[in-house]
Amino acid sequence: MTEAPRSLITIDNLSNGEINHLFEIAGEMAADIPGQYGIARGKIMASLFFEPSTRTRLSFETAMLRLGGSVITASDVNATSMAKGESIADMARVVGSYADIIVIRHPWEGAAKIVADYSGKPVINAGDGGHEHPTQTLCDLFTLKQERHTIRGLRIALWGDLKYGRTIHSLAYALARFGATIHFRPAPGLEIPEYVLRKLTTEYKGELKRREGLQTVEEGTLPLDAIYVTPRSPHQLAMMPDVSLEVELEKSVDALYVTRMQRERMKANGSGSYPIVDKKMLKAKEFEKTLVMHPLPRVNELAQEMDGDRRAGYFKQAAWGVPVRMALLTYLLGIKQPKITEEADSLYQHRDYPVYTGDSVKCPNAMCVTSQESEKYLAHEFSIIKMEPLILRCVYCEHEVRPPFIASSEWHEGRTDTKKYHDSNSHWIKEIKPENLIIFGNESEAKTRGFKPSHYTGKVEG
Ligand code: NCD
């Protein structure tokens, strides 16, 4: 089997060493943009944008043209055969036979992974619904490095729509890996999803502190909901500073990452309070030297009066998009070979979770690609993150599911009397090996498959 080409679907597909190396290339390229012409001669980039985009699409296309490569593009799903009902997988196979690299933005979470799974070409996720947007994170990190030289030890506040803002999710993982302290300051009802917080606490080496109970919030600002602190080095885990949310609020913030309310992803018309970040709000002492960031586009959440302020960093973020994406394209196309010095003290710990595939559990996220395409060809697939209690994570959109009933394929082999199912939070879960796990979405499904309820379903029979 040939190895699948390297893709960038989630920010964790690149190590810290690779990101640092990419930034070196991006810096060199930025210093001599015309000198890069011809590096990607003969290469074709497919630019598939099935959601609105200005910066991401135009900066990718500019990047490829600056490298002397060519671009083919589809920007309206209604103008492609997907409007006729073609699957993402079929579209990916076909585009993969035309282009050398594919950049895709799609409203369904996990769509970019499908394209990577089926196209046979390197794929770059330019935003998949509310899930991730890793190349925006590269621009954000590059800007932070330019403006603050290092990310380690910085205090960065994520502000606004932390629930649906895909740039927020990718950035939070990256900040955790590079050793920043993260302040989560969501608008009411738009808190960071549980699956993101769980990932931060299971796959990264820092610690999360959440606010217990309500806090009184001054008008015109957003509450500090949680903080994530990383040790200065993994050897200092025991010396994790004992932070309190009250004390943190008083400390100066190195960067404030503002986001717009992602109305297009909401069923109802958004929540109430969404204060405007303006000079008045940023008068507070903790924002005196803060770099104000925003992935753009802005709507009303960031006042225009900030544009001339020395703290404004958002147009720089957008401008770095071209050299950063030029570097990424040459890297994934294999034109620039990696020269990686991996940070010995990485704050990310990759985990190989056992996988569960079966029809009984479906991803609960209506925007997950499996909710849209599973009838055609896709199986629901989950990583088993935890056994006690049982928590599964969809491999496409990463939303979590806690299935209600379980059994083990090991216990009842040939013996119908022990063919029983249990509540998933009963102690039996401890005894089941992940490879033997059987899951039922409800009791009738278990019974149809010949299982009887055990004492641990709350409903014992016979
Ligand atoms: C962001 C996106 O598309 O997620 N925009 C971008 O790519 N710079 C942010 C947003 O749309 O709010």
GROMACS .gro file of C-alpha atoms and ligand atoms in nm:
model
  474
    1MET     CA    1   0.000   0.000   0.000
    2THR     CA    2   0.136   0.343  -0.082
    3GLU     CA    3   0.143   0.587   0.202
    4ALA     CA    4  -0.134   0.851   0.195
    5PRO     CA    5   0.004   1.197   0.116
    6ARG     CA    6   0.039   1.445   0.401
    7SER     CA    7  -0.269   1.660   0.449
    8LEU     CA    8  -0.366   1.938   0.689
    9ILE     CA    9  -0.712   1.857   0.822
   10THR     CA   10  -0.663   1.947   1.186
   11ILE     CA   11  -0.387   2.165   1.326
   12ASP     CA   12  -0.252   1.856   1.503
   13ASN     CA   13  -0.147   1.711   1.167
   14LEU     CA   14   0.158   1.937   1.193
   15SER     CA   15   0.405   1.907   1.478
   16ASN     CA   16   0.545   2.212   1.655
   17GLY     CA   17   0.876   2.149   1.479
   18GLU     CA   18   0.705   2.147   1.140
   19ILE     CA   19   0.514   2.466   1.216
   20ASN     CA   20   0.836   2.640   1.320
   21HIS     CA   21   1.002   2.517   1.003
   22LEU     CA   22   0.710   2.637   0.790
   23PHE     CA   23   0.741   2.979   0.952
   24GLU     CA   24   1.109   2.994   0.857
   25ILE     CA   25   1.015   2.922   0.496
   26ALA     CA   26   0.726   3.173   0.512
   27GLY     CA   27   0.963   3.439   0.648
   28GLU     CA   28   1.213   3.378   0.366
   29MET     CA   29   0.937   3.384   0.107
   30ALA     CA   30   0.784   3.704   0.248
   31ALA     CA   31   1.121   3.876   0.210
   32ASP     CA   32   1.134   3.792  -0.161
   33ILE     CA   33   0.791   3.713  -0.306
   34PRO     CA   34   0.891   3.763  -0.674
   35GLY     CA   35   1.187   3.528  -0.623
   36GLN     CA   36   0.950   3.237  -0.553
   37TYR     CA   37   0.798   3.243  -0.900
   38GLY     CA   38   0.838   2.909  -1.073
   39ILE     CA   39   0.890   2.694  -0.761
   40ALA     CA   40   0.556   2.517  -0.820
   41ARG     CA   41   0.563   2.536  -1.201
   42GLY     CA   42   0.349   2.262  -1.354
   43LYS     CA   43   0.154   2.198  -1.032
   44ILE     CA   44  -0.222   2.245  -1.013
   45MET     CA   45  -0.413   2.344  -0.701
   46ALA     CA   46  -0.788   2.276  -0.687
   47SER     CA   47  -0.963   2.546  -0.490
   48LEU     CA   48  -1.304   2.421  -0.376
   49PHE     CA   49  -1.491   2.678  -0.169
   50PHE     CA   50  -1.845   2.570  -0.091
   51GLU     CA   51  -1.895   2.844   0.169
   52PRO     CA   52  -1.830   3.220   0.140
   53SER     CA   53  -1.467   3.327   0.160
   54THR     CA   54  -1.256   3.629   0.072
   55ARG     CA   55  -0.923   3.602   0.252
   56THR     CA   56  -0.871   3.229   0.268
   57ARG     CA   57  -0.960   3.157  -0.093
   58LEU     CA   58  -0.789   3.457  -0.247
   59SER     CA   59  -0.474   3.414  -0.038
   60PHE     CA   60  -0.448   3.045  -0.133
   61GLU     CA   61  -0.500   3.125  -0.500
   62THR     CA   62  -0.254   3.415  -0.484
   63ALA     CA   63  -0.002   3.191  -0.306
   64MET     CA   64  -0.021   2.925  -0.580
   65LEU     CA   65   0.003   3.184  -0.860
   66ARG     CA   66   0.301   3.353  -0.686
   67LEU     CA   67   0.473   3.013  -0.687
   68GLY     CA   68   0.413   2.983  -1.061
   69GLY     CA   69   0.156   2.705  -1.024
   70SER     CA   70  -0.198   2.701  -1.162
   71VAL     CA   71  -0.540   2.701  -1.003
   72ILE     CA   72  -0.866   2.529  -1.093
   73THR     CA   73  -1.164   2.635  -0.895
   74ALA     CA   74  -1.521   2.554  -0.794
   75SER     CA   75  -1.688   2.796  -0.563
   76ASP     CA   76  -2.055   2.713  -0.575
   77VAL     CA   77  -2.185   2.373  -0.486
   78ASN     CA   78  -2.481   2.437  -0.718
   79ALA     CA   79  -2.244   2.463  -1.011
   80THR     CA   80  -2.090   2.121  -0.941
   81SER     CA   81  -2.229   1.771  -0.972
   82MET     CA   82  -2.279   1.768  -0.596
   83ALA     CA   83  -2.598   1.961  -0.672
   84LYS     CA   84  -2.706   1.648  -0.866
   85GLY     CA   85  -2.647   1.439  -0.555
   86GLU     CA   86  -2.287   1.335  -0.610
   87SER     CA   87  -2.108   1.232  -0.292
   88ILE     CA   88  -1.807   1.417  -0.152
   89ALA     CA   89  -1.606   1.096  -0.193
   90ASP     CA   90  -1.678   1.073  -0.568
   91MET     CA   91  -1.605   1.442  -0.615
   92ALA     CA   92  -1.277   1.393  -0.426
   93ARG     CA   93  -1.170   1.097  -0.642
   94VAL     CA   94  -1.231   1.295  -0.958
   95VAL     CA   95  -1.067   1.620  -0.846
   96GLY     CA   96  -0.776   1.413  -0.712
   97SER     CA   97  -0.718   1.284  -1.064
   98TYR     CA   98  -0.692   1.640  -1.200
   99ALA     CA   99  -0.506   1.837  -0.934
  100ASP     CA  100  -0.182   1.793  -0.736
  101ILE     CA  101  -0.320   1.948  -0.419
  102ILE     CA  102  -0.674   2.029  -0.301
  103VAL     CA  103  -0.793   2.312  -0.079
  104ILE     CA  104  -1.148   2.270   0.044
  105ARG     CA  105  -1.397   2.471   0.248
  106HIS     CA  106  -1.728   2.304   0.317
  107PRO     CA  107  -2.017   2.360   0.561
  108TRP     CA  108  -2.016   1.998   0.679
  109GLU     CA  109  -1.783   1.905   0.963
  110GLY     CA  110  -1.543   1.632   0.858
  111ALA     CA  111  -1.583   1.702   0.483
  112ALA     CA  112  -1.212   1.780   0.438
  113LYS     CA  113  -1.118   1.447   0.598
  114ILE     CA  114  -1.335   1.262   0.344
  115VAL     CA  115  -1.161   1.445   0.060
  116ALA     CA  116  -0.824   1.345   0.208
  117ASP     CA  117  -0.942   0.984   0.249
  118TYR     CA  118  -1.059   0.952  -0.113
  119SER     CA  119  -0.860   1.188  -0.335
  120GLY     CA  120  -0.512   1.037  -0.297
  121LYS     CA  121  -0.369   1.392  -0.297
  122PRO     CA  122  -0.263   1.629  -0.020
  123VAL     CA  123  -0.568   1.811   0.112
  124ILE     CA  124  -0.585   2.136   0.305
  125ASN     CA  125  -0.887   2.205   0.524
  126ALA     CA  126  -0.983   2.568   0.465
  127GLY     CA  127  -1.268   2.538   0.716
  128ASP     CA  128  -1.513   2.250   0.768
  129GLY     CA  129  -1.829   2.388   0.924
  130GLY     CA  130  -1.778   2.482   1.288
  131HIS     CA  131  -1.501   2.226   1.337
  132GLU     CA  132  -1.151   2.351   1.245
  133HIS     CA  133  -0.966   2.603   1.031
  134PRO     CA  134  -0.599   2.510   1.069
  135THR     CA  135  -0.450   2.748   0.811
  136GLN     CA  136  -0.608   3.048   0.983
  137THR     CA  137  -0.429   2.924   1.295
  138LEU     CA  138  -0.099   2.920   1.106
  139CYS     CA  139  -0.158   3.287   1.014
  140ASP     CA  140  -0.252   3.366   1.376
  141LEU     CA  141   0.057   3.196   1.519
  142PHE     CA  142   0.284   3.355   1.260
  143THR     CA  143   0.144   3.700   1.350
  144LEU     CA  144   0.193   3.631   1.721
  145LYS     CA  145   0.553   3.523   1.659
  146GLN     CA  146   0.619   3.834   1.452
  147GLU     CA  147   0.465   4.068   1.707
  148ARG     CA  148   0.559   3.896   2.035
  149HIS     CA  149   0.854   3.675   1.925
  150THR     CA  150   0.739   3.373   2.120
  151ILE     CA  151   0.410   3.209   2.210
  152ARG     CA  152   0.530   3.030   2.519
  153GLY     CA  153   0.410   3.204   2.832
  154LEU     CA  154   0.180   3.449   2.653
  155ARG     CA  155  -0.162   3.515   2.799
  156ILE     CA  156  -0.420   3.504   2.519
  157ALA     CA  157  -0.791   3.576   2.554
  158LEU     CA  158  -1.033   3.406   2.310
  159TRP     CA  159  -1.338   3.629   2.284
  160GLY     CA  160  -1.691   3.599   2.149
  161ASP     CA  161  -1.831   3.297   1.968
  162LEU     CA  162  -1.618   3.013   2.099
  163LYS     CA  163  -1.884   2.755   2.017
  164TYR     CA  164  -1.917   2.781   1.641
  165GLY     CA  165  -1.591   2.967   1.567
  166ARG     CA  166  -1.376   2.707   1.395
  167THR     CA  167  -1.072   2.937   1.404
  168ILE     CA  168  -1.103   2.930   1.784
  169HIS     CA  169  -1.091   2.551   1.805
  170SER     CA  170  -0.776   2.510   1.594
  171LEU     CA  171  -0.611   2.805   1.769
  172ALA     CA  172  -0.685   2.673   2.119
  173TYR     CA  173  -0.510   2.342   2.041
  174ALA     CA  174  -0.210   2.522   1.892
  175LEU     CA  175  -0.177   2.766   2.182
  176ALA     CA  176  -0.189   2.473   2.424
  177ARG     CA  177   0.091   2.303   2.232
  178PHE     CA  178   0.309   2.611   2.219
  179GLY     CA  179   0.270   2.676   2.591
  180ALA     CA  180   0.040   2.978   2.611
  181THR     CA  181  -0.214   3.049   2.884
  182ILE     CA  182  -0.563   3.067   2.734
  183HIS     CA  183  -0.847   3.277   2.875
  184PHE     CA  184  -1.188   3.166   2.748
  185ARG     CA  185  -1.425   3.464   2.735
  186PRO     CA  186  -1.739   3.351   2.552
  187ALA     CA  187  -2.057   3.540   2.480
  188PRO     CA  188  -2.344   3.385   2.680
  189GLY     CA  189  -2.455   3.057   2.522
  190LEU     CA  190  -2.151   3.046   2.293
  191GLU     CA  191  -1.911   2.868   2.528
  192ILE     CA  192  -1.633   2.650   2.392
  193PRO     CA  193  -1.766   2.299   2.319
  194GLU     CA  194  -1.705   2.020   2.569
  195TYR     CA  195  -1.524   1.811   2.308
  196VAL     CA  196  -1.264   2.083   2.261
  197LEU     CA  197  -1.208   2.115   2.635
  198ARG     CA  198  -1.181   1.738   2.675
  199LYS     CA  199  -0.922   1.723   2.399
  200LEU     CA  200  -0.725   2.000   2.567
  201THR     CA  201  -0.717   1.807   2.892
  202THR     CA  202  -0.655   1.459   2.753
  203GLU     CA  203  -0.417   1.524   2.466
  204TYR     CA  204  -0.220   1.825   2.589
  205LYS     CA  205  -0.020   1.856   2.902
  206GLY     CA  206  -0.180   2.161   3.059
  207GLU     CA  207  -0.456   2.210   3.310
  208LEU     CA  208  -0.802   2.355   3.276
  209LYS     CA  209  -0.969   2.562   3.547
  210ARG     CA  210  -1.336   2.631   3.504
  211ARG     CA  211  -1.552   2.884   3.678
  212GLU     CA  212  -1.787   2.734   3.930
  213GLY     CA  213  -2.115   2.917   3.950
  214LEU     CA  214  -2.213   3.249   3.808
  215GLN     CA  215  -2.009   3.564   3.818
  216THR     CA  216  -2.121   3.922   3.800
  217VAL     CA  217  -2.002   4.074   3.479
  218GLU     CA  218  -1.960   4.442   3.412
  219GLU     CA  219  -2.157   4.567   3.119
  220GLY     CA  220  -1.960   4.589   2.796
  221THR     CA  221  -1.732   4.294   2.867
  222LEU     CA  222  -1.747   3.914   2.866
  223PRO     CA  223  -1.694   3.679   3.162
  224LEU     CA  224  -1.381   3.471   3.207
  225ASP     CA  225  -1.534   3.125   3.182
  226ALA     CA  226  -1.224   2.907   3.208
  227ILE     CA  227  -0.848   2.924   3.179
  228TYR     CA  228  -0.605   2.675   3.041
  229VAL     CA  229  -0.253   2.686   3.178
  230THR     CA  230   0.043   2.502   3.037
  231PRO     CA  231   0.359   2.438   3.231
  232ARG     CA  232   0.668   2.619   3.111
  233SER     CA  233   0.814   2.278   3.038
  234PRO     CA  234   0.677   1.926   3.080
  235HIS     CA  235   0.931   1.868   3.355
  236GLN     CA  236   0.759   2.137   3.554
  237LEU     CA  237   0.421   1.971   3.567
  238ALA     CA  238   0.442   1.954   3.942
  239MET     CA  239   0.509   2.326   3.950
  240MET     CA  240   0.190   2.418   3.770
  241PRO     CA  241   0.106   2.764   3.895
  242ASP     CA  242  -0.196   2.775   4.119
  243VAL     CA  243  -0.403   3.019   3.918
  244SER     CA  244  -0.732   3.169   4.021
  245LEU     CA  245  -0.973   3.314   3.770
  246GLU     CA  246  -1.013   3.634   3.972
  247VAL     CA  247  -0.639   3.694   3.986
  248GLU     CA  248  -0.596   3.607   3.617
  249LEU     CA  249  -0.856   3.867   3.521
  250GLU     CA  250  -0.635   4.138   3.669
  251LYS     CA  251  -0.327   4.033   3.471
  252SER     CA  252  -0.231   4.195   3.145
  253VAL     CA  253  -0.342   4.016   2.831
  254ASP     CA  254  -0.087   3.976   2.550
  255ALA     CA  255  -0.343   3.918   2.276
  256LEU     CA  256  -0.719   3.948   2.253
  257TYR     CA  257  -0.859   3.726   1.977
  258VAL     CA  258  -1.200   3.867   1.883
  259THR     CA  259  -1.448   3.668   1.673
  260ARG     CA  260  -1.779   3.751   1.511
  261MET     CA  261  -2.098   3.570   1.599
  262GLN     CA  262  -2.126   3.281   1.350
  263ARG     CA  263  -2.494   3.340   1.281
  264GLU     CA  264  -2.499   3.112   0.978
  265ARG     CA  265  -2.436   2.810   1.205
  266MET     CA  266  -2.708   2.891   1.457
  267LYS     CA  267  -3.059   2.753   1.454
  268ALA     CA  268  -3.206   3.048   1.644
  269ASN     CA  269  -3.096   3.401   1.584
  270GLY     CA  270  -2.799   3.421   1.823
  271SER     CA  271  -2.774   3.515   2.185
  272GLY     CA  272  -2.822   3.858   2.340
  273SER     CA  273  -2.505   4.007   2.476
  274TYR     CA  274  -2.215   4.052   2.235
  275PRO     CA  275  -2.021   4.359   2.344
  276ILE     CA  276  -1.819   4.571   2.105
  277VAL     CA  277  -1.444   4.576   2.143
  278ASP     CA  278  -1.353   4.943   2.117
  279LYS     CA  279  -1.114   5.198   2.263
  280LYS     CA  280  -1.332   5.243   2.570
  281MET     CA  281  -1.328   4.873   2.653
  282LEU     CA  282  -0.958   4.849   2.585
  283LYS     CA  283  -0.886   5.137   2.825
  284ALA     CA  284  -0.865   4.886   3.110
  285LYS     CA  285  -0.512   4.840   3.240
  286GLU     CA  286  -0.489   4.471   3.136
  287PHE     CA  287  -0.538   4.569   2.769
  288GLU     CA  288  -0.282   4.852   2.761
  289LYS     CA  289  -0.035   4.654   2.549
  290THR     CA  290  -0.269   4.392   2.406
  291LEU     CA  291  -0.239   4.285   2.044
  292VAL     CA  292  -0.594   4.290   1.907
  293MET     CA  293  -0.650   4.002   1.667
  294HIS     CA  294  -0.947   3.892   1.455
  295PRO     CA  295  -0.962   3.630   1.177
  296LEU     CA  296  -1.199   3.865   0.987
  297PRO     CA  297  -1.453   3.930   0.847
  298ARG     CA  298  -1.575   4.157   1.127
  299VAL     CA  299  -1.934   4.263   1.158
  300ASN     CA  300  -1.998   4.495   1.458
  301GLU     CA  301  -1.796   4.326   1.731
  302LEU     CA  302  -1.474   4.519   1.668
  303ALA     CA  303  -1.499   4.898   1.629
  304GLN     CA  304  -1.349   5.060   1.317
  305GLU     CA  305  -1.191   5.320   1.546
  306MET     CA  306  -0.940   5.050   1.647
  307ASP     CA  307  -0.794   5.033   1.294
  308GLY     CA  308  -0.549   5.316   1.352
  309ASP     CA  309  -0.461   5.200   1.706
  310ARG     CA  310  -0.108   5.066   1.763
  311ARG     CA  311  -0.261   4.753   1.919
  312ALA     CA  312  -0.451   4.652   1.602
  313GLY     CA  313  -0.303   4.334   1.452
  314TYR     CA  314  -0.587   4.199   1.239
  315PHE     CA  315  -0.492   4.332   0.898
  316LYS     CA  316  -0.139   4.201   0.950
  317GLN     CA  317  -0.290   3.857   1.023
  318ALA     CA  318  -0.466   3.868   0.686
  319ALA     CA  319  -0.159   3.995   0.500
  320TRP     CA  320   0.062   3.712   0.630
  321GLY     CA  321  -0.186   3.470   0.472
  322VAL     CA  322  -0.004   3.469   0.138
  323PRO     CA  323   0.354   3.380   0.245
  324VAL     CA  324   0.228   3.138   0.512
  325ARG     CA  325   0.014   2.957   0.254
  326MET     CA  326   0.295   2.966  -0.002
  327ALA     CA  327   0.517   2.789   0.249
  328LEU     CA  328   0.245   2.534   0.330
  329LEU     CA  329   0.176   2.456  -0.037
  330THR     CA  330   0.543   2.394  -0.116
  331TYR     CA  331   0.572   2.180   0.194
  332LEU     CA  332   0.271   1.956   0.126
  333LEU     CA  333   0.359   1.934  -0.245
  334GLY     CA  334   0.697   1.797  -0.139
  335ILE     CA  335   0.885   2.083  -0.308
  336LYS     CA  336   1.044   2.200   0.017
  337GLN     CA  337   1.175   1.912   0.220
  338PRO     CA  338   1.123   1.919   0.592
  339LYS     CA  339   1.420   2.009   0.808
  340ILE     CA  340   1.256   1.952   1.137
  341THR     CA  341   1.406   1.994   1.475
  342GLU     CA  342   1.131   1.858   1.694
  343GLU     CA  343   1.091   2.034   2.023
  344ALA     CA  344   1.196   1.780   2.278
  345ASP     CA  345   0.945   1.916   2.525
  346SER     CA  346   0.632   1.898   2.312
  347LEU     CA  347   0.320   1.978   2.508
  348TYR     CA  348   0.108   1.754   2.286
  349GLN     CA  349   0.071   1.383   2.347
  350HIS     CA  350  -0.069   1.192   2.053
  351ARG     CA  351  -0.299   0.911   2.161
  352ASP     CA  352  -0.390   0.608   1.954
  353TYR     CA  353  -0.745   0.546   2.072
  354PRO     CA  354  -0.920   0.220   1.987
  355VAL     CA  355  -1.179   0.268   1.714
  356TYR     CA  356  -1.547   0.167   1.723
  357THR     CA  357  -1.744   0.121   1.404
  358GLY     CA  358  -2.103   0.005   1.406
  359ASP     CA  359  -2.451   0.103   1.299
  360SER     CA  360  -2.584   0.132   1.653
  361VAL     CA  361  -2.416   0.461   1.732
  362LYS     CA  362  -2.465   0.761   1.516
  363CYS     CA  363  -2.290   1.094   1.545
  364PRO     CA  364  -2.532   1.334   1.715
  365ASN     CA  365  -2.403   1.636   1.522
  366ALA     CA  366  -2.646   1.724   1.241
  367MET     CA  367  -2.367   1.912   1.060
  368CYS     CA  368  -2.132   1.614   1.068
  369VAL     CA  369  -2.053   1.475   0.726
  370THR     CA  370  -2.171   1.132   0.847
  371SER     CA  371  -2.517   1.277   0.920
  372GLN     CA  372  -2.530   1.388   0.557
  373GLU     CA  373  -2.356   1.110   0.366
  374SER     CA  374  -2.366   0.793   0.577
  375GLU     CA  375  -2.655   0.648   0.382
  376LYS     CA  376  -2.441   0.649   0.069
  377TYR     CA  377  -2.106   0.501   0.169
  378LEU     CA  378  -1.981   0.628   0.503
  379ALA     CA  379  -1.977   0.430   0.825
  380HIS     CA  380  -2.007   0.608   1.156
  381GLU     CA  381  -1.669   0.572   1.322
  382PHE     CA  382  -1.559   0.672   1.670
  383SER     CA  383  -1.249   0.683   1.883
  384ILE     CA  384  -1.308   0.531   2.226
  385ILE     CA  385  -1.179   0.818   2.438
  386LYS     CA  386  -1.280   0.681   2.774
  387MET     CA  387  -1.435   0.361   2.911
  388GLU     CA  388  -1.550   0.488   3.250
  389PRO     CA  389  -1.782   0.655   3.170
  390LEU     CA  390  -1.797   0.543   2.809
  391ILE     CA  391  -1.724   0.838   2.579
  392LEU     CA  392  -1.686   0.808   2.203
  393ARG     CA  393  -1.554   1.080   1.972
  394CYS     CA  394  -1.663   1.095   1.607
  395VAL     CA  395  -1.351   1.061   1.391
  396TYR     CA  396  -1.494   1.312   1.141
  397CYS     CA  397  -1.633   1.605   1.343
  398GLU     CA  398  -1.503   1.512   1.692
  399HIS     CA  399  -1.838   1.561   1.863
  400GLU     CA  400  -1.887   1.323   2.152
  401VAL     CA  401  -2.150   1.062   2.221
  402ARG     CA  402  -2.222   0.863   2.536
  403PRO     CA  403  -2.407   0.549   2.427
  404PRO     CA  404  -2.662   0.406   2.674
  405PHE     CA  405  -2.617   0.024   2.655
  406ILE     CA  406  -2.323  -0.209   2.612
  407ALA     CA  407  -2.226  -0.575   2.597
  408SER     CA  408  -1.911  -0.772   2.530
  409SER     CA  409  -1.865  -1.007   2.237
  410GLU     CA  410  -1.638  -1.221   2.455
  411TRP     CA  411  -1.876  -1.325   2.729
  412HIS     CA  412  -2.152  -1.494   2.545
  413GLU     CA  413  -1.974  -1.691   2.277
  414GLY     CA  414  -2.192  -1.996   2.222
  415ARG     CA  415  -2.381  -1.939   2.551
  416THR     CA  416  -2.710  -1.761   2.518
  417ASP     CA  417  -2.768  -1.755   2.897
  418THR     CA  418  -2.485  -1.503   2.939
  419LYS     CA  419  -2.581  -1.299   2.637
  420LYS     CA  420  -2.673  -0.991   2.838
  421TYR     CA  421  -2.658  -0.620   2.791
  422HIS     CA  422  -2.581  -0.359   3.056
  423ASP     CA  423  -2.616   0.007   3.126
  424SER     CA  424  -2.306   0.179   2.989
  425ASN     CA  425  -2.235   0.338   3.325
  426SER     CA  426  -2.254   0.013   3.520
  427HIS     CA  427  -1.933  -0.139   3.655
  428TRP     CA  428  -1.932  -0.391   3.369
  429ILE     CA  429  -1.771  -0.139   3.142
  430LYS     CA  430  -1.448  -0.197   3.336
  431GLU     CA  431  -1.445  -0.561   3.235
  432ILE     CA  432  -1.490  -0.507   2.862
  433LYS     CA  433  -1.193  -0.486   2.632
  434PRO     CA  434  -1.243  -0.209   2.371
  435GLU     CA  435  -1.204  -0.461   2.088
  436ASN     CA  436  -1.495  -0.666   2.229
  437LEU     CA  437  -1.725  -0.372   2.292
  438ILE     CA  438  -2.078  -0.397   2.153
  439ILE     CA  439  -2.293  -0.086   2.174
  440PHE     CA  440  -2.670  -0.049   2.154
  441GLY     CA  441  -2.846   0.277   2.084
  442ASN     CA  442  -3.153   0.155   2.276
  443GLU     CA  443  -3.289  -0.151   2.452
  444SER     CA  444  -3.507  -0.281   2.173
  445GLU     CA  445  -3.203  -0.297   1.950
  446ALA     CA  446  -3.026  -0.512   2.211
  447LYS     CA  447  -3.327  -0.740   2.241
  448THR     CA  448  -3.368  -0.774   1.865
  449ARG     CA  449  -3.009  -0.895   1.857
  450GLY     CA  450  -3.088  -1.163   2.115
  451PHE     CA  451  -2.949  -0.995   2.428
  452LYS     CA  452  -3.131  -0.996   2.762
  453PRO     CA  453  -3.117  -0.711   3.014
  454SER     CA  454  -2.879  -0.770   3.305
  455HIS     CA  455  -2.916  -0.644   3.662
  456TYR     CA  456  -2.732  -0.339   3.537
  457THR     CA  457  -2.991  -0.204   3.301
  458GLY     CA  458  -3.233  -0.114   3.573
  459LYS     CA  459  -3.484  -0.350   3.405
  460VAL     CA  460  -3.417  -0.716   3.485
  461GLU     CA  461  -3.615  -0.981   3.309
  462GLY     CA  462  -3.675  -1.340   3.409
  463NCD     C1  463  -1.307   3.280   0.941
  463NCD     C2  464  -1.378   3.155   0.894
  463NCD     O1  465  -1.412   3.142   0.778
  463NCD     O2  466  -1.396   3.068   0.981
  463NCD     N1  467  -1.267   3.362   0.834
  463NCD     C3  468  -1.146   3.341   0.776
  463NCD     O3  469  -1.120   3.241   0.718
  463NCD     N2  470  -1.054   3.436   0.794
  463NCD     C4  471  -1.379   3.353   1.047
  463NCD     C5  472  -1.522   3.391   1.027
  463NCD     O4  473  -1.582   3.366   0.922
  463NCD     O5  474  -1.575   3.451   1.120
   0.00000   0.00000   0.00000
